CSV table of C-alpha atoms in Angstrom, one decimal:
chain,number,residue,atom,x,y,z
X,20,MET,CA,44.4,-15.7,0.6
X,21,LYS,CA,42.5,-19.0,1.1
X,22,ARG,CA,41.4,-17.9,4.6
X,23,ALA,CA,40.1,-14.5,3.2
X,24,LEU,CA,38.3,-16.4,0.4
X,25,MET,CA,36.7,-18.8,2.9
X,26,VAL,CA,35.5,-15.9,5.2
X,27,SER,CA,34.1,-14.1,2.2
X,28,ALA,CA,32.3,-17.2,1.0
X,29,SER,CA,30.9,-17.7,4.5
X,30,PHE,CA,29.4,-14.2,4.6
X,31,VAL,CA,27.9,-14.7,1.1
X,32,LEU,CA,26.4,-18.1,2.1
X,33,ALA,CA,25.0,-16.6,5.4
X,34,ALA,CA,23.4,-13.7,3.6
X,35,TRP,CA,21.9,-16.0,1.0
X,36,ALA,CA,20.6,-18.5,3.7
X,37,ALA,CA,19.2,-15.9,6.1
X,38,PRO,CA,15.9,-15.3,4.4
X,39,GLY,CA,15.2,-19.1,4.2
X,40,ALA,CA,16.2,-19.6,7.8
X,41,THR,CA,13.7,-16.9,8.9
X,42,GLN,CA,11.0,-18.7,7.0
X,43,ILE,CA,11.9,-22.1,8.5
X,44,LEU,CA,12.2,-20.8,12.0
X,45,GLY,CA,9.2,-18.5,11.7
X,46,LEU,CA,11.2,-15.4,12.5
X,47,GLN,CA,10.0,-12.0,11.3
X,48,ILE,CA,12.4,-9.3,10.4
X,49,LEU,CA,10.8,-5.9,11.3
X,50,PRO,CA,11.5,-2.7,9.4
X,51,VAL,CA,13.5,0.0,11.1
X,52,PRO,CA,11.1,2.4,12.9
X,53,SER,CA,10.7,5.8,11.3
X,54,ILE,CA,12.3,8.7,13.3
X,55,LEU,CA,9.1,10.7,12.5
X,56,ALA,CA,6.8,8.6,14.6
X,57,GLY,CA,4.3,10.6,16.6
X,58,LYS,CA,1.7,13.4,16.3
X,59,TYR,CA,2.4,16.7,14.6
X,60,GLY,CA,0.3,19.8,14.6
X,61,VAL,CA,0.3,21.2,11.0
X,62,THR,CA,-0.6,24.5,9.5
X,63,GLY,CA,-0.3,25.3,5.8
X,64,THR,CA,-1.4,27.2,2.8
X,65,VAL,CA,-2.6,25.9,-0.6
X,66,THR,CA,-3.0,27.8,-3.9
X,67,CYS,CA,-4.7,26.0,-6.7
X,68,ASN,CA,-5.4,26.9,-10.4
X,69,LEU,CA,-8.8,25.4,-11.2
X,70,SER,CA,-9.8,24.1,-14.6
X,71,THR,CA,-12.5,26.9,-14.6
X,72,GLY,CA,-9.8,29.6,-14.7
X,73,VAL,CA,-10.3,30.5,-11.0
X,74,VAL,CA,-7.6,30.6,-8.4
X,75,ALA,CA,-8.5,29.0,-5.1
X,76,MET,CA,-6.7,29.7,-1.9
X,77,MET,CA,-6.8,27.8,1.4
X,78,THR,CA,-5.3,27.8,4.8
X,79,THR,CA,-5.2,24.5,6.6
X,80,GLN,CA,-4.6,23.3,10.1
X,81,GLY,CA,-4.8,19.8,11.6
X,82,VAL,CA,-3.0,16.8,13.1
X,83,TYR,CA,-0.8,14.3,11.2
X,84,THR,CA,0.0,11.1,13.0
X,85,PHE,CA,3.2,9.4,11.7
X,86,TYR,CA,3.4,5.7,12.5
X,87,GLY,CA,6.8,4.0,12.9
X,88,ASP,CA,6.2,1.8,9.9
X,89,GLY,CA,6.2,4.6,7.3
X,90,THR,CA,2.4,5.1,7.2
X,91,GLY,CA,0.2,7.8,8.7
X,92,THR,CA,-3.2,9.5,9.0
X,93,ALA,CA,-4.2,13.1,8.8
X,94,THR,CA,-7.2,15.1,10.0
X,95,GLU,CA,-7.5,18.7,8.8
X,96,THR,CA,-9.8,21.7,8.6
X,97,ALA,CA,-9.4,24.0,5.6
X,98,LEU,CA,-10.7,27.6,5.1
X,99,GLY,CA,-10.9,28.3,1.4
X,100,HIS,CA,-12.1,30.9,-1.1
X,101,ASN,CA,-11.9,31.7,-4.8
X,102,ALA,CA,-9.7,34.8,-5.4
X,103,GLY,CA,-11.8,37.8,-6.2
X,104,THR,CA,-15.1,36.2,-5.5
X,105,ILE,CA,-17.0,37.5,-2.4
X,106,GLY,CA,-19.3,34.8,-1.0
X,107,SER,CA,-17.1,31.9,-2.0
X,108,THR,CA,-15.6,31.3,1.4
X,109,ASN,CA,-16.1,27.8,2.7
X,110,VAL,CA,-14.8,25.5,5.5
X,111,ASN,CA,-14.3,21.8,5.1
X,112,HIS,CA,-13.1,19.0,7.4
X,113,HIS,CA,-11.2,16.2,5.7
X,114,THR,CA,-9.1,13.1,6.4
X,115,PHE,CA,-6.6,11.0,4.5
X,116,THR,CA,-3.9,8.4,4.9
X,117,PHE,CA,-0.3,8.7,3.7
X,118,ARG,CA,3.1,7.1,3.4
X,119,HIS,CA,6.3,8.8,4.5
X,120,THR,CA,10.0,8.2,4.1
X,121,VAL,CA,13.1,9.7,5.6
X,122,ASN,CA,15.6,10.5,2.9
X,123,ASN,CA,19.4,10.2,3.1
X,124,ASP,CA,19.8,14.0,2.9
X,125,ASN,CA,17.9,14.5,6.2
X,126,THR,CA,14.6,15.4,4.4
X,127,PHE,CA,11.3,13.6,4.4
X,128,THR,CA,8.7,12.9,1.7
X,129,LEU,CA,5.0,12.5,2.5
X,130,THR,CA,2.8,10.9,-0.2
X,131,THR,CA,-1.0,10.8,0.1
X,132,ASN,CA,-2.5,7.4,-0.5
X,133,PRO,CA,-4.6,7.6,-3.7
X,134,GLY,CA,-8.3,7.5,-3.0
X,135,SER,CA,-8.1,8.0,0.8
X,136,PHE,CA,-8.8,11.7,0.8
X,137,ARG,CA,-12.5,12.4,2.0
X,138,GLY,CA,-14.1,15.5,3.4
X,139,THR,CA,-17.3,17.4,4.1
X,140,PHE,CA,-18.0,21.1,3.6
X,141,VAL,CA,-19.4,22.5,6.8
X,142,SER,CA,-20.0,26.1,5.7
X,143,GLY,CA,-20.2,28.3,2.6
X,144,PRO,CA,-22.0,27.8,-0.7
X,145,THR,CA,-21.2,24.0,-0.8
X,146,ALA,CA,-22.2,23.3,2.9
X,147,GLY,CA,-23.4,19.8,3.4
X,148,LEU,CA,-21.7,18.3,0.4
X,149,THR,CA,-19.1,15.6,0.8
X,150,PHE,CA,-16.2,15.3,-1.5
X,151,SER,CA,-13.2,13.1,-2.4
X,152,LEU,CA,-9.8,14.0,-3.9
X,153,ASP,CA,-8.0,11.5,-6.0
X,154,GLN,CA,-4.4,12.5,-5.2
X,155,MET,CA,-2.1,15.3,-4.0
X,156,GLY,CA,1.5,16.0,-5.0
X,157,PRO,CA,4.1,14.7,-2.6
X,158,ILE,CA,5.3,17.0,0.1
X,159,THR,CA,9.1,17.1,0.7
X,160,GLY,CA,11.2,19.2,3.1
X,161,PRO,CA,13.9,19.3,5.8
X,162,ILE,CA,13.7,17.5,9.2
X,163,GLY,CA,14.8,19.6,12.2
X,164,ASN,CA,14.7,20.3,15.9
X,165,LEU,CA,13.4,23.4,17.6
X,166,VAL,CA,15.7,25.4,19.8
X,167,GLY,CA,15.4,23.9,23.3
X,168,SER,CA,13.9,20.6,22.3
X,169,LEU,CA,15.2,17.6,24.2
X,170,THR,CA,15.7,14.9,21.6
X,171,GLY,CA,14.3,13.7,18.4
X,172,VAL,CA,12.5,15.3,15.5
X,173,SER,CA,10.4,18.3,16.5
X,174,ALA,CA,9.8,20.3,13.3
X,175,LEU,CA,9.3,19.6,9.6
X,176,THR,CA,8.7,22.0,6.8
X,177,GLY,CA,7.6,20.8,3.4
X,178,VAL,CA,6.4,22.0,0.0
X,179,THR,CA,5.1,20.3,-3.1
X,180,SER,CA,7.7,20.3,-5.9
X,181,ASP,CA,5.3,18.7,-8.4
X,182,SER,CA,1.8,19.6,-9.2
X,183,PRO,CA,-0.1,16.7,-10.6
X,184,LEU,CA,-3.6,17.1,-12.0
X,185,GLU,CA,-6.0,16.7,-9.0
X,186,THR,CA,-9.6,15.7,-9.4
X,187,ILE,CA,-12.2,16.6,-6.8
X,188,THR,CA,-15.6,14.8,-7.0
X,189,LEU,CA,-18.5,16.3,-5.1
X,190,SER,CA,-21.5,14.4,-3.8
X,191,ASN,CA,-23.8,16.4,-6.1
X,192,GLY,CA,-22.0,14.9,-9.1
X,193,ALA,CA,-19.8,18.0,-9.9
X,194,VAL,CA,-16.1,17.3,-10.8
X,195,ILE,CA,-13.4,19.9,-10.5
X,196,GLN,CA,-9.8,19.6,-11.7
X,197,ARG,CA,-7.0,21.7,-10.4
X,198,ARG,CA,-3.2,21.9,-9.9
X,199,CYS,CA,-2.0,23.1,-6.5
X,200,GLN,CA,1.1,24.3,-4.6
X,201,ARG,CA,1.3,23.4,-0.9
X,202,VAL,CA,3.4,24.7,2.0
X,203,GLU,CA,3.2,22.9,5.3
X,204,VAL,CA,4.8,23.4,8.7
X,205,PHE,CA,4.7,20.4,11.2
X,206,ILE,CA,5.4,20.8,14.9
X,207,LYS,CA,5.7,17.7,17.1
X,208,GLN,CA,3.1,17.6,19.8
């Protein structure tokens, strides 16, 4: 009994002292790299209810780069239009940064960093205007491998399960609020 108590006390003492030892010795404990590290080609659809009562629909495609430290960057192109409104079609290019986690149930969660979403309309009625988006709902979905892939993660699918109020600010001073649902498919490049 004494021996078991001494061994347990030793483990507790070692766990307590380890952070101090790393500071004294100048050691750095690195986080475990994310299994999602790498570039993924992404395509998706977005449906948004605008505060004006209009429904906007978009298709997106781009590249998301997942870094091993749980961060990432995205570069996308979106083709959008307002339902039932001829002449509303536009194209924009946008970028943003994000955080990602791998969950215990073999799913991932991707959260856009607030204030990082910036873009430019390149065609349509708003061509030439720049814009920013304050936030997007987190995207969550399963992690999987494609048939025939050698190793590692090669496919992700995700949806938004929450629809926070998003605010778009245009360079002409216009402000648009919306709530959106997103569906994304990620294929590792």
